[in-house]
mmCIF file of C-alpha atoms in Angstrom:
data_model
loop_
_atom_site.group_PDB
_atom_site.id
_atom_site.type_symbol
_atom_site.label_atom_id
_atom_site.label_comp_id
_atom_site.label_asym_id
_atom_site.label_seq_id
_atom_site.Cartn_x
_atom_site.Cartn_y
_atom_site.Cartn_z
ATOM 1 C CA MET A 210 15.864 6.087 14.082
ATOM 2 C CA THR A 211 14.113 6.014 17.397
ATOM 3 C CA THR A 212 10.490 7.106 17.857
ATOM 4 C CA THR A 213 7.392 7.678 20.570
ATOM 5 C CA ARG A 214 4.544 6.037 19.233
ATOM 6 C CA ARG A 215 1.251 7.725 20.004
ATOM 7 C CA ARG A 216 -1.789 5.614 19.083
ATOM 8 C CA VAL A 217 -5.361 6.718 17.796
ATOM 9 C CA MET A 218 -8.273 4.809 18.858
ATOM 10 C CA ALA A 219 -10.757 3.844 16.074
ATOM 11 C CA VAL A 220 -12.223 1.385 14.404
ATOM 12 C CA GLY A 221 -11.522 -0.263 10.623
ATOM 13 C CA CYS A 222 -8.586 -0.125 8.606
ATOM 14 C CA SER A 223 -7.125 -0.541 4.946
ATOM 15 C CA ILE A 224 -8.266 1.315 1.712
ATOM 16 C CA GLY A 225 -7.864 0.666 -2.137
ATOM 17 C CA LEU A 226 -5.897 3.058 -4.640
ATOM 18 C CA LEU A 227 -5.151 3.923 -8.710
ATOM 19 C CA LEU A 228 -4.641 5.925 -11.361
ATOM 20 C CA GLY A 229 -4.143 6.159 -15.522
ATOM 21 C CA PRO A 230 -1.846 6.981 -18.331
ATOM 22 C CA LEU A 231 0.347 9.921 -18.225
ATOM 23 C CA GLY A 232 1.603 12.865 -21.140
ATOM 24 C CA VAL A 233 4.169 14.573 -21.870
ATOM 25 C CA ALA A 234 5.736 16.584 -18.796
ATOM 26 C CA GLY A 235 6.990 20.155 -19.048
ATOM 27 C CA PRO A 236 10.589 21.175 -20.127
ATOM 28 C CA ALA A 237 13.703 19.976 -17.949
ATOM 29 C CA GLN A 238 15.509 22.312 -15.571
ATOM 30 C CA ALA A 239 18.367 24.031 -17.159
ATOM 31 C CA GLN A 240 20.851 23.278 -14.485
ATOM 32 C CA ASP A 241 23.939 20.647 -14.427
ATOM 33 C CA PRO A 242 24.228 18.147 -17.284
ATOM 34 C CA PRO A 243 20.919 16.122 -16.894
ATOM 35 C CA ALA A 244 21.344 12.575 -15.595
ATOM 36 C CA LYS A 245 19.966 9.784 -16.688
ATOM 37 C CA PRO A 246 16.177 9.550 -16.146
ATOM 38 C CA VAL A 247 15.069 6.709 -13.527
ATOM 39 C CA THR A 248 11.470 4.976 -14.583
ATOM 40 C CA VAL A 249 9.659 4.038 -10.961
ATOM 41 C CA MET A 250 6.498 2.405 -10.056
ATOM 42 C CA THR A 251 3.946 2.531 -6.758
ATOM 43 C CA ARG A 252 2.247 -0.901 -6.664
ATOM 44 C CA ASN A 253 -0.401 -1.584 -4.085
ATOM 45 C CA ILE A 254 -0.519 -5.237 -4.709
ATOM 46 C CA TYR A 255 -3.461 -5.839 -2.086
ATOM 47 C CA LEU A 256 -3.692 -8.269 1.180
ATOM 48 C CA GLY A 257 -6.157 -10.127 -0.592
ATOM 49 C CA ALA A 258 -9.424 -9.264 1.598
ATOM 50 C CA ASP A 259 -11.060 -6.283 3.451
ATOM 51 C CA ILE A 260 -9.152 -6.597 6.884
ATOM 52 C CA ASN A 261 -12.127 -4.437 8.739
ATOM 53 C CA ARG A 262 -14.545 -7.667 8.994
ATOM 54 C CA PRO A 263 -13.199 -9.352 12.086
ATOM 55 C CA VAL A 264 -12.599 -6.068 13.866
ATOM 56 C CA GLU A 265 -16.273 -4.893 12.657
ATOM 57 C CA ALA A 266 -17.952 -7.770 13.821
ATOM 58 C CA ALA A 267 -16.493 -7.814 17.069
ATOM 59 C CA LEU A 268 -17.414 -4.453 17.864
ATOM 60 C CA ARG A 269 -20.809 -5.174 16.617
ATOM 61 C CA ALA A 270 -20.852 -8.118 19.042
ATOM 62 C CA ALA A 271 -19.589 -5.954 21.636
ATOM 63 C CA ALA A 272 -22.366 -3.607 21.397
ATOM 64 C CA GLN A 273 -24.604 -5.826 21.629
ATOM 65 C CA PRO A 274 -26.865 -6.492 25.098
ATOM 66 C CA GLY A 275 -25.572 -9.077 27.260
ATOM 67 C CA ALA A 276 -22.287 -9.128 25.332
ATOM 68 C CA ASN A 277 -19.553 -10.728 26.891
ATOM 69 C CA GLN A 278 -15.650 -12.243 26.236
ATOM 70 C CA LEU A 279 -17.259 -15.373 24.647
ATOM 71 C CA THR A 280 -19.387 -13.720 21.984
ATOM 72 C CA ILE A 281 -16.939 -10.931 21.162
ATOM 73 C CA VAL A 282 -14.320 -13.248 19.993
ATOM 74 C CA THR A 283 -16.630 -16.094 18.495
ATOM 75 C CA ALA A 284 -17.787 -12.869 16.474
ATOM 76 C CA LEU A 285 -14.216 -12.214 15.688
ATOM 77 C CA ALA A 286 -13.139 -15.803 14.847
ATOM 78 C CA ASN A 287 -16.496 -16.463 12.561
ATOM 79 C CA ALA A 288 -15.631 -13.425 10.645
ATOM 80 C CA THR A 289 -11.872 -14.108 10.020
ATOM 81 C CA GLN A 290 -12.831 -17.228 9.019
ATOM 82 C CA VAL A 291 -14.876 -15.603 5.944
ATOM 83 C CA THR A 292 -11.989 -13.031 5.287
ATOM 84 C CA ARG A 293 -9.344 -15.470 5.098
ATOM 85 C CA ALA A 294 -11.644 -17.704 2.824
ATOM 86 C CA ILE A 295 -11.621 -14.420 0.506
ATOM 87 C CA VAL A 296 -7.687 -14.520 0.333
ATOM 88 C CA ASP A 297 -8.027 -17.948 -0.843
ATOM 89 C CA ARG A 298 -10.538 -16.815 -3.725
ATOM 90 C CA THR A 299 -8.639 -13.529 -4.910
ATOM 91 C CA ASP A 300 -5.459 -16.301 -5.225
ATOM 92 C CA PHE A 301 -2.152 -14.592 -5.187
ATOM 93 C CA ASP A 302 -0.662 -17.474 -6.723
ATOM 94 C CA VAL A 303 -2.855 -15.894 -10.094
ATOM 95 C CA ARG A 304 -2.667 -12.743 -9.301
ATOM 96 C CA GLY A 305 0.831 -12.784 -8.757
ATOM 97 C CA GLY A 306 1.984 -13.518 -12.146
ATOM 98 C CA LEU A 307 -0.322 -10.879 -13.655
ATOM 99 C CA LEU A 308 1.447 -8.039 -11.619
ATOM 100 C CA ALA A 309 4.847 -9.820 -12.588
ATOM 101 C CA ASP A 310 3.501 -9.216 -16.471
ATOM 102 C CA GLU A 311 2.868 -5.708 -15.685
ATOM 103 C CA ILE A 312 6.221 -5.070 -13.955
ATOM 104 C CA VAL A 313 8.176 -7.290 -16.938
ATOM 105 C CA ASP A 314 6.292 -4.686 -19.443
ATOM 106 C CA ALA A 315 6.984 -1.457 -17.785
ATOM 107 C CA ARG A 316 10.249 -2.494 -16.689
ATOM 108 C CA PRO A 317 10.904 0.303 -13.850
ATOM 109 C CA ASP A 318 14.075 0.748 -12.205
ATOM 110 C CA LEU A 319 12.717 0.845 -8.718
ATOM 111 C CA ILE A 320 9.473 -0.241 -7.570
ATOM 112 C CA GLY A 321 7.385 1.085 -4.174
ATOM 113 C CA LEU A 322 5.089 -2.040 -2.959
ATOM 114 C CA GLN A 323 2.720 -1.899 -0.520
ATOM 115 C CA GLU A 324 0.444 -4.717 1.301
ATOM 116 C CA VAL A 325 2.974 -7.449 0.605
ATOM 117 C CA ALA A 326 1.095 -9.826 2.884
ATOM 118 C CA LEU A 327 2.882 -12.563 4.763
ATOM 119 C CA TRP A 328 -0.148 -14.987 5.696
ATOM 120 C CA ARG A 329 0.540 -17.546 8.028
ATOM 121 C CA HIS A 330 -1.352 -20.433 10.642
ATOM 122 C CA GLY A 331 -1.193 -21.843 13.886
ATOM 123 C CA PRO A 332 -3.113 -23.949 16.109
ATOM 124 C CA LEU A 333 -5.917 -22.257 17.589
ATOM 125 C CA GLN A 334 -5.200 -20.055 21.107
ATOM 126 C CA LEU A 335 -8.201 -18.801 22.770
ATOM 127 C CA ASN A 336 -5.944 -17.995 25.485
ATOM 128 C CA GLN A 337 -3.762 -15.870 23.300
ATOM 129 C CA VAL A 338 -6.374 -13.925 21.242
ATOM 130 C CA GLY A 339 -4.522 -11.223 19.066
ATOM 131 C CA VAL A 340 -0.759 -12.620 19.889
ATOM 132 C CA PRO A 341 0.911 -13.165 16.901
ATOM 133 C CA ASN A 342 2.826 -16.495 16.953
ATOM 134 C CA ALA A 343 1.416 -18.522 14.076
ATOM 135 C CA GLY A 344 4.253 -19.881 11.821
ATOM 136 C CA THR A 345 3.031 -22.086 8.955
ATOM 137 C CA VAL A 346 3.359 -19.975 5.702
ATOM 138 C CA ASP A 347 0.447 -20.155 3.636
ATOM 139 C CA TYR A 348 1.304 -17.088 1.294
ATOM 140 C CA ASP A 349 4.184 -15.156 0.871
ATOM 141 C CA PHE A 350 3.326 -12.220 -1.629
ATOM 142 C CA LEU A 351 6.870 -11.316 -1.789
ATOM 143 C CA GLN A 352 8.316 -14.344 -2.671
ATOM 144 C CA ILE A 353 5.285 -15.560 -4.900
ATOM 145 C CA LEU A 354 6.206 -12.236 -7.085
ATOM 146 C CA LEU A 355 9.992 -12.478 -7.008
ATOM 147 C CA ASP A 356 9.771 -16.177 -8.311
ATOM 148 C CA ASP A 357 7.525 -15.064 -10.659
ATOM 149 C CA LEU A 358 9.285 -12.352 -12.101
ATOM 150 C CA ALA A 359 12.351 -14.622 -12.045
ATOM 151 C CA GLU A 360 10.553 -16.667 -13.965
ATOM 152 C CA ARG A 361 9.947 -14.036 -16.748
ATOM 153 C CA GLY A 362 13.766 -13.730 -16.878
ATOM 154 C CA THR A 363 13.305 -9.890 -15.490
ATOM 155 C CA PRO A 364 14.770 -10.527 -11.871
ATOM 156 C CA TYR A 365 14.081 -7.968 -9.144
ATOM 157 C CA VAL A 366 15.679 -7.751 -5.569
ATOM 158 C CA ALA A 367 14.425 -6.277 -2.626
ATOM 159 C CA ALA A 368 16.298 -3.633 -1.704
ATOM 160 C CA SER A 369 14.313 -2.716 1.237
ATOM 161 C CA ILE A 370 11.706 -4.575 3.491
ATOM 162 C CA ALA A 371 9.855 -3.275 6.302
ATOM 163 C CA ASN A 372 7.396 -4.746 8.559
ATOM 164 C CA ARG A 373 4.382 -3.098 9.254
ATOM 165 C CA ALA A 374 1.404 -4.350 11.171
ATOM 166 C CA ASP A 375 1.286 -7.890 12.713
ATOM 167 C CA VAL A 376 -1.946 -8.836 13.738
ATOM 168 C CA GLU A 377 -3.286 -12.623 14.592
ATOM 169 C CA SER A 378 -6.959 -13.715 15.381
ATOM 170 C CA PRO A 379 -8.599 -16.862 15.985
ATOM 171 C CA SER A 380 -10.773 -18.290 12.947
ATOM 172 C CA PHE A 381 -13.282 -20.874 13.198
ATOM 173 C CA THR A 382 -17.398 -21.733 12.211
ATOM 174 C CA GLY A 383 -20.009 -22.074 14.977
ATOM 175 C CA SER A 384 -19.291 -21.434 18.908
ATOM 176 C CA ILE A 385 -16.552 -21.328 20.925
ATOM 177 C CA ALA A 386 -17.875 -24.465 22.517
ATOM 178 C CA MET A 387 -17.716 -26.575 19.214
ATOM 179 C CA PRO A 388 -15.818 -24.604 16.690
ATOM 180 C CA GLY A 389 -15.771 -25.755 12.934
ATOM 181 C CA GLY A 390 -14.501 -25.301 9.943
ATOM 182 C CA ASP A 391 -10.878 -25.956 10.562
ATOM 183 C CA PRO A 392 -10.315 -24.130 13.530
ATOM 184 C CA ARG A 393 -6.929 -22.246 13.816
ATOM 185 C CA ASP A 394 -4.899 -18.961 14.207
ATOM 186 C CA ILE A 395 -4.736 -16.398 11.287
ATOM 187 C CA ARG A 396 -1.838 -14.116 11.138
ATOM 188 C CA LEU A 397 -1.314 -11.456 8.682
ATOM 189 C CA THR A 398 2.136 -9.493 8.631
ATOM 190 C CA MET A 399 1.681 -6.311 6.469
ATOM 191 C CA ARG A 400 5.009 -5.255 4.636
ATOM 192 C CA ASP A 401 6.103 -2.404 2.673
ATOM 193 C CA VAL A 402 8.736 -3.112 -0.017
ATOM 194 C CA VAL A 403 11.202 -1.300 -2.426
ATOM 195 C CA LEU A 404 12.159 -3.516 -5.036
ATOM 196 C CA MET A 405 15.170 -2.754 -7.581
ATOM 197 C CA ARG A 406 15.251 -4.369 -11.141
ATOM 198 C CA ALA A 407 18.407 -6.507 -10.952
ATOM 199 C CA SER A 408 19.564 -5.260 -14.432
ATOM 200 C CA SER A 409 19.121 -1.914 -13.433
ATOM 201 C CA SER A 410 22.325 0.519 -13.812
ATOM 202 C CA LEU A 411 21.083 1.956 -10.154
ATOM 203 C CA ARG A 412 23.372 0.540 -6.732
ATOM 204 C CA THR A 413 21.696 1.524 -3.444
ATOM 205 C CA LEU A 414 24.141 3.296 -0.932
ATOM 206 C CA ASP A 415 22.150 3.305 2.061
ATOM 207 C CA GLU A 416 18.345 2.480 3.512
ATOM 208 C CA GLY A 417 16.384 3.314 6.469
ATOM 209 C CA GLN A 418 12.854 2.856 7.409
ATOM 210 C CA ASP A 419 10.546 3.884 10.663
ATOM 211 C CA ILE A 420 7.271 3.595 12.043
ATOM 212 C CA TYR A 421 5.075 6.398 11.983
ATOM 213 C CA ASP A 422 4.365 8.317 15.714
ATOM 214 C CA VAL A 423 0.928 7.957 15.022
ATOM 215 C CA ASN A 424 -1.061 4.664 13.775
ATOM 216 C CA LEU A 425 -4.381 2.984 14.124
ATOM 217 C CA GLN A 426 -5.034 1.090 17.068
ATOM 218 C CA VAL A 427 -8.499 -0.999 17.992
ATOM 219 C CA GLY A 428 -9.362 -2.568 21.074
ATOM 220 C CA VAL A 429 -11.217 -5.920 20.740
ATOM 221 C CA ALA A 430 -11.934 -7.974 23.585
ATOM 222 C CA GLY A 431 -9.797 -6.846 25.453
ATOM 223 C CA VAL A 432 -6.816 -6.624 23.501
ATOM 224 C CA ALA A 433 -5.445 -3.833 21.038
ATOM 225 C CA PHE A 434 -4.661 -4.675 17.549
ATOM 226 C CA ASN A 435 -2.245 -2.216 16.278
ATOM 227 C CA PHE A 436 -1.989 -1.187 12.689
ATOM 228 C CA ASP A 437 1.293 0.212 11.994
ATOM 229 C CA ARG A 438 2.577 1.975 8.854
ATOM 230 C CA GLY A 439 5.558 3.510 8.318
ATOM 231 C CA TYR A 440 7.973 4.724 5.598
ATOM 232 C CA GLN A 441 11.074 3.217 3.966
ATOM 233 C CA TRP A 442 13.934 4.866 1.926
ATOM 234 C CA VAL A 443 16.821 3.853 -0.408
ATOM 235 C CA ASP A 444 19.624 6.379 -1.292
ATOM 236 C CA VAL A 445 20.502 5.475 -4.685
ATOM 237 C CA ARG A 446 23.299 5.944 -7.172
ATOM 238 C CA ALA A 447 22.192 6.463 -11.150
ATOM 239 C CA GLY A 448 25.758 7.232 -12.802
ATOM 240 C CA ALA A 449 27.465 10.236 -11.522
ATOM 241 C CA GLN A 450 23.899 11.311 -9.469
ATOM 242 C CA ARG A 451 22.390 10.690 -6.090
ATOM 243 C CA PHE A 452 18.874 10.550 -4.854
ATOM 244 C CA ARG A 453 16.813 9.347 -2.360
ATOM 245 C CA PHE A 454 13.153 6.717 -2.986
ATOM 246 C CA VAL A 455 11.007 6.825 -0.627
ATOM 247 C CA ASN A 456 7.749 4.256 -0.551
ATOM 248 C CA THR A 457 4.694 4.740 2.185
ATOM 249 C CA HIS A 458 1.400 3.702 2.892
ATOM 250 C CA LEU A 459 -0.559 6.004 4.719
ATOM 251 C CA GLU A 460 -3.849 5.285 7.140
ATOM 252 C CA ALA A 461 -7.061 4.420 5.046
ATOM 253 C CA PHE A 462 -9.226 4.770 8.000
ATOM 254 C CA SER A 463 -8.788 8.294 9.247
ATOM 255 C CA SER A 464 -7.764 11.033 7.424
ATOM 256 C CA ASP A 465 -6.243 13.150 10.703
ATOM 257 C CA ILE A 466 -4.335 10.168 10.870
ATOM 258 C CA ALA A 467 -3.169 10.046 7.536
ATOM 259 C CA LEU A 468 -2.014 13.993 7.518
ATOM 260 C CA ALA A 469 0.102 13.331 10.700
ATOM 261 C CA GLN A 470 1.605 10.535 8.719
ATOM 262 C CA ALA A 471 2.142 12.316 5.949
ATOM 263 C CA ASN A 472 3.846 15.756 7.914
ATOM 264 C CA GLU A 473 6.356 13.004 9.448
ATOM 265 C CA LEU A 474 6.751 11.809 6.239
ATOM 266 C CA VAL A 475 8.061 14.849 4.693
ATOM 267 C CA GLU A 476 9.879 16.127 7.792
ATOM 268 C CA GLU A 477 11.915 13.065 8.224
ATOM 269 C CA ALA A 478 12.394 10.812 4.825
ATOM 270 C CA THR A 479 12.726 14.066 2.685
ATOM 271 C CA SER A 480 16.906 14.171 1.770
ATOM 272 C CA PRO A 481 18.418 16.974 3.336
ATOM 273 C CA ASN A 482 20.939 16.858 0.431
ATOM 274 C CA ARG A 483 19.895 15.198 -2.388
ATOM 275 C CA SER A 484 16.786 14.984 -4.718
ATOM 276 C CA THR A 485 13.876 12.833 -3.511
ATOM 277 C CA VAL A 486 11.126 10.740 -5.058
ATOM 278 C CA PHE A 487 8.557 9.133 -2.942
ATOM 279 C CA VAL A 488 5.846 7.260 -4.068
ATOM 280 C CA CYS A 489 2.792 5.836 -2.174
ATOM 281 C CA ASP A 490 -0.937 4.419 -1.674
ATOM 282 C CA CYS A 491 -1.327 8.022 0.141
ATOM 283 C CA ASN A 492 -5.036 7.465 0.915
ATOM 284 C CA SER A 493 -5.502 10.834 -0.033
ATOM 285 C CA ASP A 494 -7.644 12.004 -3.183
ATOM 286 C CA PRO A 495 -6.992 15.644 -4.395
ATOM 287 C CA ALA A 496 -10.257 15.838 -5.932
ATOM 288 C CA ASN A 497 -12.476 14.513 -2.487
ATOM 289 C CA SER A 498 -13.131 17.285 -0.164
ATOM 290 C CA SER A 499 -15.482 15.212 2.007
ATOM 291 C CA ILE A 500 -14.544 14.530 5.552
ATOM 292 C CA LYS A 501 -14.946 11.276 7.269
ATOM 293 C CA PRO A 502 -17.357 11.419 10.932
ATOM 294 C CA ILE A 503 -14.451 10.623 12.599
ATOM 295 C CA ASP A 504 -12.200 13.306 11.331
ATOM 296 C CA HIS A 505 -11.416 17.107 11.379
ATOM 297 C CA VAL A 506 -9.816 17.497 7.720
ATOM 298 C CA PRO A 507 -10.668 16.532 4.314
ATOM 299 C CA HIS A 508 -9.793 13.579 2.285
ATOM 300 C CA LYS A 509 -7.708 15.398 0.280
ATOM 301 C CA ALA A 510 -5.697 17.378 3.399
ATOM 302 C CA PRO A 511 -2.462 14.743 3.298
ATOM 303 C CA TYR A 512 -2.092 15.326 -0.349
ATOM 304 C CA GLU A 513 -2.173 19.097 -0.023
ATOM 305 C CA LEU A 514 0.166 18.984 2.828
ATOM 306 C CA ILE A 515 2.956 17.078 0.471
ATOM 307 C CA THR A 516 2.427 19.127 -2.508
ATOM 308 C CA GLY A 517 2.135 22.559 -0.358
ATOM 309 C CA ALA A 518 4.283 23.052 2.435
ATOM 310 C CA GLY A 519 6.241 19.681 1.770
ATOM 311 C CA GLY A 520 7.372 20.862 -1.259
ATOM 312 C CA TYR A 521 6.713 18.256 -3.677
ATOM 313 C CA THR A 522 5.476 17.824 -7.095
ATOM 314 C CA ASP A 523 2.549 15.590 -8.181
ATOM 315 C CA LEU A 524 4.569 14.251 -11.568
ATOM 316 C CA TRP A 525 1.366 12.778 -12.677
ATOM 317 C CA LYS A 526 -0.058 16.373 -12.756
ATOM 318 C CA ASP A 527 3.177 17.904 -13.942
ATOM 319 C CA SER A 528 2.964 15.339 -16.968
ATOM 320 C CA GLY A 529 -0.040 17.812 -17.797
ATOM 321 C CA ARG A 530 -2.798 14.936 -17.267
ATOM 322 C CA PRO A 531 -6.195 16.516 -15.695
ATOM 323 C CA THR A 532 -6.280 15.570 -11.859
ATOM 324 C CA ASP A 533 -9.236 17.780 -10.704
ATOM 325 C CA LEU A 534 -12.137 15.545 -12.353
ATOM 326 C CA PRO A 535 -13.200 12.102 -11.357
ATOM 327 C CA GLY A 536 -12.583 9.211 -13.874
ATOM 328 C CA PHE A 537 -10.031 7.158 -15.823
ATOM 329 C CA ASP A 538 -8.519 10.450 -17.492
ATOM 330 C CA ALA A 539 -7.676 11.787 -14.042
ATOM 331 C CA GLY A 540 -5.663 8.772 -13.426
ATOM 332 C CA ASP A 541 -7.898 7.239 -11.152
ATOM 333 C CA THR A 542 -6.093 3.833 -9.530
ATOM 334 C CA SER A 543 -8.836 2.187 -6.645
ATOM 335 C CA GLY A 544 -12.095 1.154 -6.262
ATOM 336 C CA LEU A 545 -12.512 -2.476 -7.252
ATOM 337 C CA ASN A 546 -14.582 -4.708 -5.107
ATOM 338 C CA GLU A 547 -13.055 -6.874 -2.565
ATOM 339 C CA THR A 548 -13.033 -10.189 -4.414
ATOM 340 C CA VAL A 549 -11.289 -8.330 -7.121
ATOM 341 C CA ASP A 550 -13.544 -10.287 -10.300
ATOM 342 C CA GLU A 551 -15.614 -6.992 -11.205
ATOM 343 C CA ALA A 552 -16.439 -7.301 -15.171
ATOM 344 C CA LEU A 553 -15.013 -4.548 -17.458
ATOM 345 C CA PRO A 554 -14.395 -1.676 -17.118
ATOM 346 C CA GLY A 555 -14.268 -2.218 -13.600
ATOM 347 C CA SER A 556 -15.116 0.721 -10.520
ATOM 348 C CA TRP A 557 -11.976 2.887 -10.461
ATOM 349 C CA THR A 558 -13.356 5.852 -8.549
ATOM 350 C CA HIS A 559 -9.876 7.274 -6.514
ATOM 351 C CA ARG A 560 -6.710 8.470 -7.246
ATOM 352 C CA ILE A 561 -5.022 8.049 -4.348
ATOM 353 C CA ASP A 562 -1.385 6.113 -5.608
ATOM 354 C CA MET A 563 1.028 9.101 -6.163
ATOM 355 C CA VAL A 564 4.631 9.407 -7.505
ATOM 356 C CA PHE A 565 6.043 12.755 -6.292
ATOM 357 C CA GLY A 566 9.470 14.450 -6.443
ATOM 358 C CA ARG A 567 11.442 17.161 -5.626
ATOM 359 C CA THR A 568 15.078 18.360 -5.443
ATOM 360 C CA ALA A 569 17.431 19.144 -2.017
ATOM 361 C CA ASP A 570 16.654 22.921 -2.392
ATOM 362 C CA GLY A 571 12.691 22.214 -2.982
ATOM 363 C CA GLU A 572 12.813 22.434 -6.979
ATOM 364 C CA ALA A 573 10.469 20.506 -9.146
ATOM 365 C CA LEU A 574 11.581 17.237 -10.890
ATOM 366 C CA THR A 575 9.796 16.739 -14.321
ATOM 367 C CA THR A 576 8.661 13.635 -16.128
ATOM 368 C CA ASP A 577 8.109 13.003 -19.560
ATOM 369 C CA ARG A 578 6.623 9.331 -19.703
ATOM 370 C CA GLY A 579 3.992 7.632 -17.508
ATOM 371 C CA GLN A 580 1.141 5.139 -17.284
ATOM 372 C CA VAL A 581 -1.300 3.848 -15.378
ATOM 373 C CA THR A 582 -0.970 -0.155 -15.284
ATOM 374 C CA GLY A 583 -3.359 -3.017 -14.400
ATOM 375 C CA ARG A 584 -6.599 -1.027 -15.085
ATOM 376 C CA ASP A 585 -7.222 -0.602 -18.998
ATOM 377 C CA GLY A 586 -7.203 -3.083 -21.594
ATOM 378 C CA ASP A 587 -7.940 -6.622 -19.969
ATOM 379 C CA PRO A 588 -5.557 -7.167 -17.457
ATOM 380 C CA ARG A 589 -7.644 -9.838 -15.807
ATOM 381 C CA ASP A 590 -6.652 -13.520 -15.683
ATOM 382 C CA PRO A 591 -8.718 -15.347 -18.235
ATOM 383 C CA ALA A 592 -9.276 -18.136 -16.501
ATOM 384 C CA THR A 593 -10.698 -16.477 -13.371
ATOM 385 C CA GLY A 594 -11.546 -13.397 -14.164
ATOM 386 C CA LEU A 595 -9.491 -11.598 -11.444
ATOM 387 C CA TRP A 596 -7.574 -8.065 -11.481
ATOM 388 C CA PRO A 597 -4.104 -8.218 -10.504
ATOM 389 C CA SER A 598 -4.950 -6.248 -7.319
ATOM 390 C CA ASP A 599 -8.031 -3.827 -6.239
ATOM 391 C CA HIS A 600 -5.453 -0.869 -7.353
ATOM 392 C CA ALA A 601 -3.988 0.188 -10.402
ATOM 393 C CA GLY A 602 -0.235 0.762 -11.102
ATOM 394 C CA VAL A 603 1.614 4.142 -11.756
ATOM 395 C CA VAL A 604 4.874 4.246 -13.662
ATOM 396 C CA MET A 605 6.716 7.539 -14.181
ATOM 397 C CA ARG A 606 9.836 8.134 -15.991
ATOM 398 C CA VAL A 607 11.650 10.653 -13.843
ATOM 399 C CA ARG A 608 13.868 13.422 -15.183
ATOM 400 C CA GLY A 609 15.994 16.333 -13.142
ATOM 401 C CA LEU A 610 17.685 14.434 -10.695
#
């Protein structure tokens, strides 16, 4: 479909999310013969660093007396150098294996992945700041994860790949006059991906995706950095049943933007003639009523739209687990530090990774099994201390399709 994009000016971007283990759901609906349950997962796999840093550094530089293009670009490049070094430190070659172990253990039929980064570099081009054209691949998170899953004997296939923000920045230490620290351009392409287990009995029928009309845009040194987000869906056959699986990652910086995106999501991505299961890093905690200084609505507003006017059931909540209090028992799935190397038990403080469901006529889907992954016990790499991600995953077995 075609959209006319409306951008919202703001500063910053990115955020984390997480959840926890589930209990027993309510009774299955008594309608037609019940379809076979389907196990789904939402998993934010973490870009590898805080990508706010370069933009915020450039904006601070721009606010200084006597600021000019050279000082602003220098601040942008110096902060990009730091950020890219942290991507190496949070090594996805290590974390990809941890995530693969987690997925193999849970064996979901379908996975909605967020923050599936493609990190690239190219020659330093100070005459093309912000132009995403670097082509040398450093980390392809999707390929690394798919290879790790195949090596473990549980291959998955990408049923849908959706390119989102595609941003590039100069990277060096020191000044433009004498750049150091391996001067180059760094490019990040963010992707959302739907994976299907190759051995699953499910079959794809159709797929689609779109960019949201309202997205974050940040102006730096006369360049617009567009942090696009969107949704993707896959129509699936499960035996005699058909359903839609939707994956999205709502805006983290602004709940106003996330609310507009959630409204578009439920209106456009919900199937009109079959059940819809959708997973997300929603960046909206139902227990968080705070309002950011730049916003007009609380952090929980997108969640309340989805479960209110959107007609979706929060399947974690439907499982009987508490959701209105902070802590592990409420299914918190986000909050780790940038370098994802915290000591146990980790600072899990937000519930923003969700699984929702509804039938075509707005009735509830149910769940009889679920868990939070990558959080409890000790899922860290023993050699490096790295966690799989700054988010935890959520796995739900869905009934009533």
